[in-house]
CSV table of C-alpha atoms in Angstrom, one decimal:
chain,number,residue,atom,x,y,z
F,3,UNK,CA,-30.7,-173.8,2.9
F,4,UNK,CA,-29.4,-170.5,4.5
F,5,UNK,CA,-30.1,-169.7,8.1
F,6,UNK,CA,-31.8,-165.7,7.7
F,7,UNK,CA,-29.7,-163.5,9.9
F,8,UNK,CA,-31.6,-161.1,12.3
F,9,UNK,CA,-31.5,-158.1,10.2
F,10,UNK,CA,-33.3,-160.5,7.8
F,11,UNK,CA,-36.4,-161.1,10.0
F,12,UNK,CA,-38.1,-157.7,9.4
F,13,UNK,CA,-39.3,-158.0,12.9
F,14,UNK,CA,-41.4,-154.7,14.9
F,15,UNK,CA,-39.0,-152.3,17.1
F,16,UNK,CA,-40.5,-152.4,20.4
F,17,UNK,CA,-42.6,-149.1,19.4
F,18,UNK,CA,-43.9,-150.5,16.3
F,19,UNK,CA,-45.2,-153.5,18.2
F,20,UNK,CA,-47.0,-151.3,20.9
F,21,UNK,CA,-49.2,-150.0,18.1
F,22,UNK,CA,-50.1,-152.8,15.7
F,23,UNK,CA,-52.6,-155.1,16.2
F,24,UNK,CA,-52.6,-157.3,19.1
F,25,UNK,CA,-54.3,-161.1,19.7
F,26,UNK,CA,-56.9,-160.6,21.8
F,27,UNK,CA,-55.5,-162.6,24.8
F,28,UNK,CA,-54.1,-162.1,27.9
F,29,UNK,CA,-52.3,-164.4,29.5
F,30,UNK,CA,-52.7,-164.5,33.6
F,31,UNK,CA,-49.9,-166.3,35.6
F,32,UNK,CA,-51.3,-167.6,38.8
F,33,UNK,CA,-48.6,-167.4,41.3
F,34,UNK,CA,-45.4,-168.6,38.9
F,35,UNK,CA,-42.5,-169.5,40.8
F,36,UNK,CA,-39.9,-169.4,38.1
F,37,UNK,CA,-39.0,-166.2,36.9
F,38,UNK,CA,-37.2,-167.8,34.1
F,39,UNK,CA,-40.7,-169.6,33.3
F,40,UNK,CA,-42.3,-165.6,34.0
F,41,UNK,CA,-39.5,-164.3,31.7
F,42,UNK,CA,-40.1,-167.0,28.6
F,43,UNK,CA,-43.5,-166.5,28.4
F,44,UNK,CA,-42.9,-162.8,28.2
F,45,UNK,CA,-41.1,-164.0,25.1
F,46,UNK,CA,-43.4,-166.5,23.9
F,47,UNK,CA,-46.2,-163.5,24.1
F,48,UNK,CA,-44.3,-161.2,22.1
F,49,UNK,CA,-44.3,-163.7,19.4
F,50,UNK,CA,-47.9,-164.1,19.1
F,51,UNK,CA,-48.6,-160.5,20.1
F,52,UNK,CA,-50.5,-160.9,22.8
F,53,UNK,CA,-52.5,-157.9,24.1
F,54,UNK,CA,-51.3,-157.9,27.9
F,55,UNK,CA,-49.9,-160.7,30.8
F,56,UNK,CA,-51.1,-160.1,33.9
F,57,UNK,CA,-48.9,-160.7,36.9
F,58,UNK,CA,-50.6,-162.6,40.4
F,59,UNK,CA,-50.0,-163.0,43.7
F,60,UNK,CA,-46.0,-164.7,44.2
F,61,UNK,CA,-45.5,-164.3,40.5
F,62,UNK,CA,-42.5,-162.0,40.1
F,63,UNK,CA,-42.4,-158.3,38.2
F,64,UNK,CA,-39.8,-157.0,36.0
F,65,UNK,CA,-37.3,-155.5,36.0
F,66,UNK,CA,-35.5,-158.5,37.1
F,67,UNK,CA,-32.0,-160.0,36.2
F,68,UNK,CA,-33.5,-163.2,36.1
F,69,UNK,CA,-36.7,-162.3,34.1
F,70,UNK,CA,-34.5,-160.5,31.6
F,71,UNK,CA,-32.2,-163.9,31.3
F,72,UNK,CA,-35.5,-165.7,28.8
F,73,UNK,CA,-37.7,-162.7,28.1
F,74,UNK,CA,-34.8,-161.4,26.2
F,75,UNK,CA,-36.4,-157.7,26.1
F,76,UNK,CA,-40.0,-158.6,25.9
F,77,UNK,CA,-41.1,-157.3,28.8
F,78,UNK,CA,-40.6,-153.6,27.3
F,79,UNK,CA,-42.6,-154.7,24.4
F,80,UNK,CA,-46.0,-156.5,26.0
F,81,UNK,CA,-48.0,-154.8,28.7
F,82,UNK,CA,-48.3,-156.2,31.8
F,83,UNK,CA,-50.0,-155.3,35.0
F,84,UNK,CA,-49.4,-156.8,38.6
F,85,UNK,CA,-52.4,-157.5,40.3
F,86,UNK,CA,-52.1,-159.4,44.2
F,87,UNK,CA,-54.7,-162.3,44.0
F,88,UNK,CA,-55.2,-163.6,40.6
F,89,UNK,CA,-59.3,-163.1,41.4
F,90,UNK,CA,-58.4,-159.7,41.3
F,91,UNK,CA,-56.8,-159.9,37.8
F,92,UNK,CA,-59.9,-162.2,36.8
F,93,UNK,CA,-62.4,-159.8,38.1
F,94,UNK,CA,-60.8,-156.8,36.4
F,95,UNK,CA,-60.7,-159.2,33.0
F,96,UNK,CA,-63.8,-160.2,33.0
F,97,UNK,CA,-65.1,-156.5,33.7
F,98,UNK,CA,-63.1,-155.8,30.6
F,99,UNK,CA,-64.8,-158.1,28.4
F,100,UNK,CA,-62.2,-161.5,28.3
F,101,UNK,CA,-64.0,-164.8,28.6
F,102,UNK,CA,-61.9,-166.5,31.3
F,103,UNK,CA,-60.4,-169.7,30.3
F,104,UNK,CA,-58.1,-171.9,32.5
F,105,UNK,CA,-55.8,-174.1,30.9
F,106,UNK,CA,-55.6,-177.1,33.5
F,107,UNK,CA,-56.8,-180.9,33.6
F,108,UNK,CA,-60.0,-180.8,35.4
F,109,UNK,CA,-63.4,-182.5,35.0
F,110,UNK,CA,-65.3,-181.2,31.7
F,111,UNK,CA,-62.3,-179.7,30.1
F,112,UNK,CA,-62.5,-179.0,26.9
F,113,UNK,CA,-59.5,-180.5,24.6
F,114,UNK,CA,-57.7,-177.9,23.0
F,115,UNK,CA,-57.5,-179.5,19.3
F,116,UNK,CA,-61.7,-179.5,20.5
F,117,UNK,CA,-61.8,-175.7,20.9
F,118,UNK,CA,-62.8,-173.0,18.5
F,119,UNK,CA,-62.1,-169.5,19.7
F,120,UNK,CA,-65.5,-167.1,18.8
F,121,UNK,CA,-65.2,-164.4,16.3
F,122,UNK,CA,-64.8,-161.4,17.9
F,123,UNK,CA,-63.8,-162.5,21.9
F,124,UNK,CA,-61.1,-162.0,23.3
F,125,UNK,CA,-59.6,-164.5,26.0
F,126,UNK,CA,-58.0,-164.2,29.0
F,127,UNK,CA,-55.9,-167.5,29.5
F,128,UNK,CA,-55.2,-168.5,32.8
F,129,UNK,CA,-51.9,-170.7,33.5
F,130,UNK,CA,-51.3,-171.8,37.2
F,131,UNK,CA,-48.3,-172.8,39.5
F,132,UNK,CA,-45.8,-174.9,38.5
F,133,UNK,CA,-46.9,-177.3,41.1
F,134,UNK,CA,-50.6,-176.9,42.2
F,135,UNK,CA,-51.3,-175.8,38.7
F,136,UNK,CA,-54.5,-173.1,38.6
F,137,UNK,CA,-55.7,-172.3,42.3
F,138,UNK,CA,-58.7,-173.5,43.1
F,139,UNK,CA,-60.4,-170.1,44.1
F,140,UNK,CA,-59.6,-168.9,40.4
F,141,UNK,CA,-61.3,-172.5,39.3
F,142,UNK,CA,-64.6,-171.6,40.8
F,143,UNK,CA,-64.5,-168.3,38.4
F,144,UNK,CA,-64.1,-169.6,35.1
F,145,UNK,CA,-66.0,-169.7,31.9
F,146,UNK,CA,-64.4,-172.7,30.7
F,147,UNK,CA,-61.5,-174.9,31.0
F,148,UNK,CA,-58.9,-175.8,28.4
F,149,UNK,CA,-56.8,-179.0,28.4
F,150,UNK,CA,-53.8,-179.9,26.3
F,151,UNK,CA,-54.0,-183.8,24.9
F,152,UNK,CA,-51.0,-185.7,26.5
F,153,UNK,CA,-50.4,-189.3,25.6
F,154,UNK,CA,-46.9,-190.1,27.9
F,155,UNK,CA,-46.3,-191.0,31.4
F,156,UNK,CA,-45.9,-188.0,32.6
F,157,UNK,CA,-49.3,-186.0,34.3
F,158,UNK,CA,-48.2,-182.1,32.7
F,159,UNK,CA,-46.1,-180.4,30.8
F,160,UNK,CA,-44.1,-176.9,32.1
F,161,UNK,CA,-45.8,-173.8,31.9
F,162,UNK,CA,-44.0,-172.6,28.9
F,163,UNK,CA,-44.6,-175.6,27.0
F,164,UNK,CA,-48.3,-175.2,27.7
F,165,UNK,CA,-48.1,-171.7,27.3
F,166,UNK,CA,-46.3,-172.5,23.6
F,167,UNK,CA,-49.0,-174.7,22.4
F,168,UNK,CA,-51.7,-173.2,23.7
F,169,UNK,CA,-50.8,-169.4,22.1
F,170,UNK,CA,-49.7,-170.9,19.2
F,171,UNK,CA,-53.2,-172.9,18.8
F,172,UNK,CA,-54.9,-169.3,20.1
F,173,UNK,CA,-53.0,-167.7,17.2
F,174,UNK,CA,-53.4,-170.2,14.3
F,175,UNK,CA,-57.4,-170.4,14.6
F,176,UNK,CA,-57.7,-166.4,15.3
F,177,UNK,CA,-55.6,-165.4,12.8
F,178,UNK,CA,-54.7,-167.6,10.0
């Protein structure tokens, strides 16, 4: 087996992607520490082609060195908009017609391999602090919670894992 070199991937330049179709998610970070967390799921969203990320509260903005170090470019390829409370970004969502999911461990969560996005919706996935996970303010103002199975010792994954799985799950039962 060969390894295909990148001129072998046929991937989009960075105005091709901007016009073809898009999954329609948007992925809300609720005050990220990490930029390097911020900057690979700007990568992981360009992989799936998500339509936007929205950008809350303590949750930094490119152009940043250390965005740039895991995002690799993507953040000239998906939209994004800053917004400074993540209810603001939900609000705005929601006015926009997303159905506003958190992906978090709380009481009647739905298990992921459980969930079957509708036909024509489009989601606006909501991934919390590294720590305290999704605030609790942006917990009152959902229309449904997500949770990924886990069968280790530890209580979460990091916000790129989740962010992996969940997209990638997003993706498969949208798309293929």
């Amino acid at each position: 087996m060969r390894k295909l070199k990148l001129d072998e991937l046929n991937r989009a330049s960075v105005d091709e992607f901007k016009t073809q179709d898009k999954l329609p998610v948007a992925v809300v970070l609720d005050n990220v520490r990490s930029m390097h967390n911020i900057g690979s799921i700007f990568r992981t969203s360009d992989g799936f082609a998500v339509e936007q990320i929205c950008l809350c509260g303590i949750t930094a903005q490119p152009p940043h060195r250390e965005i740039e170090k895991t995002a690799l470019g993507a953040t000239q390829s998906v939209s994004w908009t800053y917004y400074e409370t993540p209810l603001q970004a939900v609000e705005q969502l929601r006015n926009d017609g997303y159905r506003i999911i958190a992906v978090e461990q709380a009481e009647n969560s739905t298990m992921l391999n459980e969930f079957t996005p509708a036909e024509n919706e489009k989601y606006a996935l909501i991934f919390g602090n590294e720590v305290n996970g999704v605030s609790d303010e942006v917990m009152q103002n959902i229309d449904g919670c997500i949770e990924i199975p886990q069968f280790g010792t530890k209580h979460s994954f990091n916000i790129v894992v989740s962010a992996g799985i969940v997209l990638w799950d997003f993706f498969a039962k949208m798309t293929m």
